[in-house]
Short mmCIF file of C-alpha atoms in Angstrom, two decimals:
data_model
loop_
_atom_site.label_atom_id
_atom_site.label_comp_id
_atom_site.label_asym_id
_atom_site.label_seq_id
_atom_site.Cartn_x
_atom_site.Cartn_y
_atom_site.Cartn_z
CA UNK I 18 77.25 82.95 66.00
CA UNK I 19 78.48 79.73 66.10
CA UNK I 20 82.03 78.57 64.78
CA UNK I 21 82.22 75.95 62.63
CA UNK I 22 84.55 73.96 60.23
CA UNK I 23 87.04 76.35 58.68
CA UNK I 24 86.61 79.01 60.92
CA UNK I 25 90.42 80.76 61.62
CA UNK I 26 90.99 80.83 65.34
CA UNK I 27 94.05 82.05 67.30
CA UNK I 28 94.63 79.62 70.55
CA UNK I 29 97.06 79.28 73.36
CA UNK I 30 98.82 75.86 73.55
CA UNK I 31 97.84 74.60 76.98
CA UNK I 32 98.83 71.03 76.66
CA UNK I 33 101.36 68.94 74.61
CA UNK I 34 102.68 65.78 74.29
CA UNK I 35 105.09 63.62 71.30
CA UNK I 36 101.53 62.73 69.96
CA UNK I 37 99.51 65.88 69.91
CA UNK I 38 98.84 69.09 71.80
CA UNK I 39 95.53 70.22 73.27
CA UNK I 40 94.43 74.30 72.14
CA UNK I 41 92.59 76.56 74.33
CA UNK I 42 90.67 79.17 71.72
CA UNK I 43 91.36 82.52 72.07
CA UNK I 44 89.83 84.71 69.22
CA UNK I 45 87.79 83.61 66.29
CA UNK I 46 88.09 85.33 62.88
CA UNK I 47 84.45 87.14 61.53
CA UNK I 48 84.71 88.75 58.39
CA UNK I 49 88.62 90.87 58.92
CA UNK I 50 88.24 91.38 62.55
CA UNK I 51 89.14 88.97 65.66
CA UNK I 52 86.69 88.84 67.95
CA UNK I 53 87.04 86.65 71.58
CA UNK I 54 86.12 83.06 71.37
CA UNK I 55 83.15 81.69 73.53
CA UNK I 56 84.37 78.48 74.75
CA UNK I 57 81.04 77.18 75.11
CA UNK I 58 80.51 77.06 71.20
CA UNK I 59 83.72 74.42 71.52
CA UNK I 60 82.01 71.34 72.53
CA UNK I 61 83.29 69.28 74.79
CA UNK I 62 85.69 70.83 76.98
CA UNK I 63 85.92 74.15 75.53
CA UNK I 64 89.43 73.06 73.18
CA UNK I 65 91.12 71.93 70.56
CA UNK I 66 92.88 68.96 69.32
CA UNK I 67 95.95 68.92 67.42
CA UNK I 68 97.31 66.12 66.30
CA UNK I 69 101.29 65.79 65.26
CA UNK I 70 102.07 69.07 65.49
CA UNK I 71 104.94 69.50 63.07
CA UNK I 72 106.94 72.87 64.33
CA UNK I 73 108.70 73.83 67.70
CA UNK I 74 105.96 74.04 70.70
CA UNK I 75 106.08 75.21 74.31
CA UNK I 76 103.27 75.64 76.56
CA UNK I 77 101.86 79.23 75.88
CA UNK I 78 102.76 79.11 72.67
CA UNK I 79 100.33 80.72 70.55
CA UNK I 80 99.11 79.46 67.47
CA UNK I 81 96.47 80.19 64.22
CA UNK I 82 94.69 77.48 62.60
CA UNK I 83 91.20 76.52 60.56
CA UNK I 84 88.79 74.62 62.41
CA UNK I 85 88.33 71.09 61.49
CA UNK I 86 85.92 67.80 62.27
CA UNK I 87 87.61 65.47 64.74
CA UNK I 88 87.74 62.06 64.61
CA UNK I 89 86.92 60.28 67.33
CA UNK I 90 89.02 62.95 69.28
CA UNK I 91 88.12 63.80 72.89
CA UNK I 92 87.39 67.28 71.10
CA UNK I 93 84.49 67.66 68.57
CA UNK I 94 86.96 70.04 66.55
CA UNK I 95 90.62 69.36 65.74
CA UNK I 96 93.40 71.99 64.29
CA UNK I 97 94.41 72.26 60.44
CA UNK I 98 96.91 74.05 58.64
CA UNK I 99 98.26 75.09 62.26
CA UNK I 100 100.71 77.70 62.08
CA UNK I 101 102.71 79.57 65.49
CA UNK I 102 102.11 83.14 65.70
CA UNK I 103 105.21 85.13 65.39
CA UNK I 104 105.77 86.97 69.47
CA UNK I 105 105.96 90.59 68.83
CA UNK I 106 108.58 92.34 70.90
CA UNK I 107 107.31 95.84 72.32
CA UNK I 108 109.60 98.61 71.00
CA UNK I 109 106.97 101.37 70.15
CA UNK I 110 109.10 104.09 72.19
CA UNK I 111 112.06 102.96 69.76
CA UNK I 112 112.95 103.90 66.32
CA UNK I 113 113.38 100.94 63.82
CA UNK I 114 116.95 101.61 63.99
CA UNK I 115 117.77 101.92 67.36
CA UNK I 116 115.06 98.73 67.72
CA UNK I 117 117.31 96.45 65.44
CA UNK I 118 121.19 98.15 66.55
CA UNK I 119 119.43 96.94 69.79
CA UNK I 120 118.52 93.33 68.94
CA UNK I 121 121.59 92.78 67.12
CA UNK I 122 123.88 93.79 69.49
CA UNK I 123 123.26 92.86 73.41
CA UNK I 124 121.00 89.55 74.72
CA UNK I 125 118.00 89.81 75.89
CA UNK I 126 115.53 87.69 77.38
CA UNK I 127 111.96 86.86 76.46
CA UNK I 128 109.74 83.31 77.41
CA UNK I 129 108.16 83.62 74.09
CA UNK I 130 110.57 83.27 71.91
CA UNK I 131 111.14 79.82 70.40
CA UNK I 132 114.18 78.38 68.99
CA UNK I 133 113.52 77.85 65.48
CA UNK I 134 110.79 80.71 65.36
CA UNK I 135 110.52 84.35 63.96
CA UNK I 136 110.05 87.42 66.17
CA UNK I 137 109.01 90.73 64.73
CA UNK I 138 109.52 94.49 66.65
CA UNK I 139 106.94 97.04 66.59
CA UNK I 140 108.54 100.42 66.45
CA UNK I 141 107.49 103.72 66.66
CA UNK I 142 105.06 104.98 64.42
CA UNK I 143 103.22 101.86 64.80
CA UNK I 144 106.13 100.04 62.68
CA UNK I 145 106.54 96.23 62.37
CA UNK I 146 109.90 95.05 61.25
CA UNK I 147 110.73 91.94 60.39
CA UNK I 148 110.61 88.52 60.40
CA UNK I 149 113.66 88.36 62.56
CA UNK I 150 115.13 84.86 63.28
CA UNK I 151 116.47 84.63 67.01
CA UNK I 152 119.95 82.94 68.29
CA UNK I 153 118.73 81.41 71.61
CA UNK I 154 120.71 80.78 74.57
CA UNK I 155 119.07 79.42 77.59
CA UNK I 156 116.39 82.01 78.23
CA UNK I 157 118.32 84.62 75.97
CA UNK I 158 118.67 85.41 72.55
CA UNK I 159 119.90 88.05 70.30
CA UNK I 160 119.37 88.40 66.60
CA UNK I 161 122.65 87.82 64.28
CA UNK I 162 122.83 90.62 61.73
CA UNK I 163 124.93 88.09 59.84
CA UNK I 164 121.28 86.88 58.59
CA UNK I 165 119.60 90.08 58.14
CA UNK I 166 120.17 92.11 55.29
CA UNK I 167 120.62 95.25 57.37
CA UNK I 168 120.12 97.85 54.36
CA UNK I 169 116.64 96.12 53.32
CA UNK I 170 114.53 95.09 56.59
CA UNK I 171 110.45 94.52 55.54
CA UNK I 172 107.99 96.12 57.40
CA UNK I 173 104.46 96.14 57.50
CA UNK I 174 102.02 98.39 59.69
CA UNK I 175 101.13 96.64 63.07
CA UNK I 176 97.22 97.14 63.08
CA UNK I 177 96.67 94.90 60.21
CA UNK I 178 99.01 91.93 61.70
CA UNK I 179 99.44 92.69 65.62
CA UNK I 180 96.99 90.38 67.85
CA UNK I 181 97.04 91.67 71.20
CA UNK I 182 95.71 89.00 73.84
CA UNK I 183 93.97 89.31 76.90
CA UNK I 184 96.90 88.90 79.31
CA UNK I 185 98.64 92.28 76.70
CA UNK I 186 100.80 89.49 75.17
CA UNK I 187 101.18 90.67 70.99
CA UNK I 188 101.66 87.99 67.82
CA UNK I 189 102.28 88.65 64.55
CA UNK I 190 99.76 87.13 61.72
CA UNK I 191 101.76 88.27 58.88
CA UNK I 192 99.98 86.11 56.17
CA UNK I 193 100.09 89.19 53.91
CA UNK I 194 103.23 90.64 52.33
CA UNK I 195 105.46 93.39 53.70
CA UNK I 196 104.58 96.92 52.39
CA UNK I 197 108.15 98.26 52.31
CA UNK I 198 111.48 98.29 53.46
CA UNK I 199 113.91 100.13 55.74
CA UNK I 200 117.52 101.00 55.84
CA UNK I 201 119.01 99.39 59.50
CA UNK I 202 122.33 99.96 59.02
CA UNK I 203 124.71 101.81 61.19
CA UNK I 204 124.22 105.52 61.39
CA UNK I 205 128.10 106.14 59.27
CA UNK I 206 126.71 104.12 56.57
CA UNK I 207 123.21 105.58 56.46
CA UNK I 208 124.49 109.09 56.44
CA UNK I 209 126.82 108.18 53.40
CA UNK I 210 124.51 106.58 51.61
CA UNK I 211 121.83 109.11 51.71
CA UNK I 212 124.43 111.93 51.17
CA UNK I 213 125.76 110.29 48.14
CA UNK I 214 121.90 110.41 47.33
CA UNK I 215 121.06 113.64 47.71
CA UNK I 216 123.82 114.97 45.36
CA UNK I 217 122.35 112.75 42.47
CA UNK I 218 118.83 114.08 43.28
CA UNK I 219 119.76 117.81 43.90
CA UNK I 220 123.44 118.46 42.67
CA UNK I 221 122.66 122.23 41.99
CA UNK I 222 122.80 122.70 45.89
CA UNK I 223 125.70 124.46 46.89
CA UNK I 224 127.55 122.77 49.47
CA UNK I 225 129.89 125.61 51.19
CA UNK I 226 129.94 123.53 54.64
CA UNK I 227 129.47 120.45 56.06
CA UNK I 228 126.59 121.49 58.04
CA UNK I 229 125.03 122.41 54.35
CA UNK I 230 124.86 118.31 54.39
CA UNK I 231 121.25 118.86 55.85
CA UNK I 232 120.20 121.15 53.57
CA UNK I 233 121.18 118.94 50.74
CA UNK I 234 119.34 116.36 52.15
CA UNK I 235 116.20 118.19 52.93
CA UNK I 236 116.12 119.21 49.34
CA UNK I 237 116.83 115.88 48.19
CA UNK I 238 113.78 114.14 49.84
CA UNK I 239 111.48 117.05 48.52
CA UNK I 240 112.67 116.47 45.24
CA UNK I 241 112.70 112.65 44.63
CA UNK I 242 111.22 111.76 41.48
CA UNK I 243 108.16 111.30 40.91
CA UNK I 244 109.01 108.55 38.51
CA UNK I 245 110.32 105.61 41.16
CA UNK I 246 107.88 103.10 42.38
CA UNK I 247 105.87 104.07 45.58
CA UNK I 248 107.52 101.70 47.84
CA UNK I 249 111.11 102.42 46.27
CA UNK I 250 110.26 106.32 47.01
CA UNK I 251 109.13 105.83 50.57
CA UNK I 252 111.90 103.29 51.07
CA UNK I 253 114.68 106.75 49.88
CA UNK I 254 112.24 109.13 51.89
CA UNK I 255 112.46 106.55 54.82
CA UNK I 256 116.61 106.73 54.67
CA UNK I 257 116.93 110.43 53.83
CA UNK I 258 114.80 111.34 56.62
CA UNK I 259 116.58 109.07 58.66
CA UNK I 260 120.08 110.88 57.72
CA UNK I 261 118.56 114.14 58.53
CA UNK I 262 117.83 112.99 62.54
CA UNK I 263 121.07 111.96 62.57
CA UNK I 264 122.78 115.21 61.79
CA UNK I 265 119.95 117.12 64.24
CA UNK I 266 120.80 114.61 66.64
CA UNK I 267 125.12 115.21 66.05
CA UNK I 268 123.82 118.89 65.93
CA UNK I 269 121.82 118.83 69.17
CA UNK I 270 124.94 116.87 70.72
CA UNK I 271 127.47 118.79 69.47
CA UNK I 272 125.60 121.82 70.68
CA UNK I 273 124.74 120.85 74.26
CA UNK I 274 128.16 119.92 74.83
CA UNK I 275 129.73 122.66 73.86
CA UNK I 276 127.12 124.62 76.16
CA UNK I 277 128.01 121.77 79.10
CA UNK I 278 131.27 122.37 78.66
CA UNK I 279 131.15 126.44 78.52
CA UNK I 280 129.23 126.01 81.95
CA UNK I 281 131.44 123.78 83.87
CA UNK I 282 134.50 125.12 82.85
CA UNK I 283 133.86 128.47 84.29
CA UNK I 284 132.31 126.69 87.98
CA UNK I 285 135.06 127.81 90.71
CA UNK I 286 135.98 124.41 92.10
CA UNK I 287 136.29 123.00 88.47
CA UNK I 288 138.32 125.88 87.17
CA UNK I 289 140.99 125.59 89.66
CA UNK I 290 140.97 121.60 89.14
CA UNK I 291 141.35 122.38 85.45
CA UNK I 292 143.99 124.77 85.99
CA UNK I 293 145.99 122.52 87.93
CA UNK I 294 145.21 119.65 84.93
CA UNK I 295 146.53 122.20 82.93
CA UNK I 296 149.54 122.91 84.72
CA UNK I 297 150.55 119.10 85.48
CA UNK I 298 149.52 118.08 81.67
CA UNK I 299 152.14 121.51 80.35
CA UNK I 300 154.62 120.18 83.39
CA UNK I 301 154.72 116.59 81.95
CA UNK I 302 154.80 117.66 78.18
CA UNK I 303 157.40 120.05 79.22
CA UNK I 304 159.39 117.30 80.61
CA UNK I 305 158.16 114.36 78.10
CA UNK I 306 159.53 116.83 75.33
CA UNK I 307 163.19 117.52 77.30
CA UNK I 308 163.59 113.50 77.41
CA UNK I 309 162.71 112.55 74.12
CA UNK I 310 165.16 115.39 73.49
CA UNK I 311 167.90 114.25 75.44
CA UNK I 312 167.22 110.44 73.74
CA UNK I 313 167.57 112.22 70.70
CA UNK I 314 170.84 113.90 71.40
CA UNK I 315 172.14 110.89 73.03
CA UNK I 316 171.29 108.62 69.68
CA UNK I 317 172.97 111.11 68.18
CA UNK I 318 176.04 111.63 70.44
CA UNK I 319 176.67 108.39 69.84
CA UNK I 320 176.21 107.74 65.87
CA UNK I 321 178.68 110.98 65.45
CA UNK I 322 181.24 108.81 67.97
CA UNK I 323 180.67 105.81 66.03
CA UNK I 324 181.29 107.96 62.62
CA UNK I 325 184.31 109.48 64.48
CA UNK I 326 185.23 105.68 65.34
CA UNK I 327 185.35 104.56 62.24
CA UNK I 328 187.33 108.06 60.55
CA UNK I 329 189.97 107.02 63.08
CA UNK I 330 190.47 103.57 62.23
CA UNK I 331 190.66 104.70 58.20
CA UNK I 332 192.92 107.28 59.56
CA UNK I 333 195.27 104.53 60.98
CA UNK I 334 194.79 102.24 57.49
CA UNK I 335 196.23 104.94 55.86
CA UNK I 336 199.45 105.91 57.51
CA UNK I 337 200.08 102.18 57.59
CA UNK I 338 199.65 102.27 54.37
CA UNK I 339 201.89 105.00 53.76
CA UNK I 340 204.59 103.74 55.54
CA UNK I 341 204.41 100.28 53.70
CA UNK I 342 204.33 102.22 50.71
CA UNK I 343 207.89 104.26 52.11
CA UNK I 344 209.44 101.20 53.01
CA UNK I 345 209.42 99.61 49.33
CA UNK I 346 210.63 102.56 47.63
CA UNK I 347 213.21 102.74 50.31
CA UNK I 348 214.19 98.37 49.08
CA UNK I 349 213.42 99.41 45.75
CA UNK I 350 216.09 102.22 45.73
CA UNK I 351 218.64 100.27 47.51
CA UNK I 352 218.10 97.35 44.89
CA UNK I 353 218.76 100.33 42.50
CA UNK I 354 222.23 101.41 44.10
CA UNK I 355 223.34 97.57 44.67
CA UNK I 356 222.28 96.85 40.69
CA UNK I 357 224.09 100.14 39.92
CA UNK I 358 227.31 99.38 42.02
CA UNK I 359 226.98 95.58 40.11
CA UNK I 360 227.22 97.21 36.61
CA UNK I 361 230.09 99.93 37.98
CA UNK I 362 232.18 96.53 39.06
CA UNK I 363 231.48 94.57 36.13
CA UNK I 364 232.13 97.42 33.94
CA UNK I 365 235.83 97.84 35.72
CA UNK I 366 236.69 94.31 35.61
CA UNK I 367 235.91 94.60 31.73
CA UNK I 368 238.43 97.41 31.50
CA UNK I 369 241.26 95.98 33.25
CA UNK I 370 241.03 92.31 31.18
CA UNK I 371 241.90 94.85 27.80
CA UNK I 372 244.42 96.44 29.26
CA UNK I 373 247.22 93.63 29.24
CA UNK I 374 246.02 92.09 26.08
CA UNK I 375 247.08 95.80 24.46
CA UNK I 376 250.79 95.34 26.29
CA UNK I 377 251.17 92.09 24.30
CA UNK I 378 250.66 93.50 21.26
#
């Protein structure tokens, strides 16, 4: 069947200049499916024309558009409403989680992406997160969680937007909503959050351990109500179930090391190196323990020196003291005697003036 005007076609951009860019077709929409374009129903060289193209282009970029009548082009069909297709980065072995802690947090490098342009990740469980808006550097690029809203990430199922191409290259036609959301924060927040969750679906669980944190959880997701939304209720489900891999996961680790470390510790060679860790770690904190006690002593051989110091000097203030305090009462009882001995003489030279005056008489 032949294409014609308005027709949605997926094309690779082959050639492109500041004027226009030149399409080879790809796949041509019939009814919901894609099927491969015959390039012979494209008269005259088997492309398209595009004129202006208004967003960020590279050769190979891929691109949906409605047909159109050219004018005068070297084409007989030119590009409307010409969108780029989204590249979809290949993470199906990946959780979402991992996927985005991933994207977020080392560079990685990709031909397809295009400054300006979304990318989207297709998880396990044939998961499509995103749009996701790329920091490019060079021929790297990493996507800043600053502009992601970590706790909320859309998603939408990748068989009714993934269009895989010949050459296994994927795009994203996500012209249709997202169906739901996911939590992609760190695991420590996740875990909280779904905990404090759980107790406000189930509180009657008993919670004698922390290991009973699974439980809770378990119970919680079997018990959400009924009552939320469906996409709010697979949106909890998605994060409780979530929480609950991460504390089989902590479980599984905590487990194998302990079992590692049972193993290892009883291997001859490693025994006697851990013995003589042991003894040289006891030897040092044996002797880091005798100098901080010595410092100790030392600080406080020297404040008691500095106390006894000071007693001294008070000492010596004092009996200086006292003897100041000796030597005026030793002036101010000689001023006594000398003011006594004044009033003795003036008292005798009182007595002898009567004497004649009674001889007159």
């Amino acid at each position: 069947m032949a294409v014609v005007p308005g027709t949605r076609v997926v094309g690779s951009i082959e050639y492109l200049n500041e004027r226009f860019a030149v399409i080879e077709p790809i796949f041509n929409k019939r009814g919901l499916n894609w099927e491969p374009a015959n390039l012979d129903d494209y008269p005259r060289r088997g492309r398209v024309f595009w004129w202006s193209p208004q967003v960020p282009l590279s050769t190979g970029s891929v691109a949906v558009f409605e047909l159109d009548l050219g004018k005068g082009d070297p084409d007989e069909f030119a590009a409307r409403n010409a969108q780029l297709l989204s590249p979809v980065l290949d993470y199906r072995s990946t959780p979402y989680d991992k996927a985005i802690e991933d994207l977020t947090t080392s560079w990685s490098s990709n031909n397809r992406i295009v400054n300006g342009a979304d990318c989207y990740a297709l998880c396990q469980s044939d998961r499509l997160i995103g749009p996701l808006t790329p920091t490019i550097d060079d021929r790297y690029f990493f996507v800043d969680a600053q502009n992601l809203r970590l706790d909320r990430i859309p998603f939408r199922h990748s068989y009714d937007h993934v269009i895989t191409l010949p050459d296994g290259r994927q795009y994203c036609d996500a012209a249709s909503p997202a169906i739901g959301h996911l939590d992609c924060r760190p695991d420590g927040e996740v875990l909280r959050t779904a905990l404090t969750h759980a107790k406000s679906i189930a509180p009657s669980i008993l919670i004698p351990e922390f290991l009973a944190t699974k439980k809770l959880m378990q119970a919680a997701a079997e018990a959400l109500p009924e009552g939320d939304g469906d996409g709010d209720r697979q949106y909890k489900r998605d994060r409780l179930e979530r929480a609950l891999r991460i504390c089989e996961d902590s479980d599984q680790i905590r487990s194998s090391a302990v079992e590692l470390a049972n193993t290892l510790i009883n291997l001859p060679p490693l025994k006697d190196e851990l013995d003589r860790a042991h003894d040289a770690a006891l030897e040092k904190a044996i002797d880091d323990a005798k100098r901080a006690a010595a410092n100790e002593l030392a600080e406080e051989q020297a404040a008691l020196a500095h106390l006894r110091s000071e007693r001294d000097d008070i000492e010596t203030q004092v009996s200086q003291a006292h003897s100041e305090l000796r030597k005026i009462r030793t002036e101010v009882q000689t001023a006594q005697a000398d003011v006594t001995r004044q009033l003795d003489s003036l008292e005798s030279s009182v007595t002898n003036w009567q004497v004649p005056g009674n001889r007159s008489r």
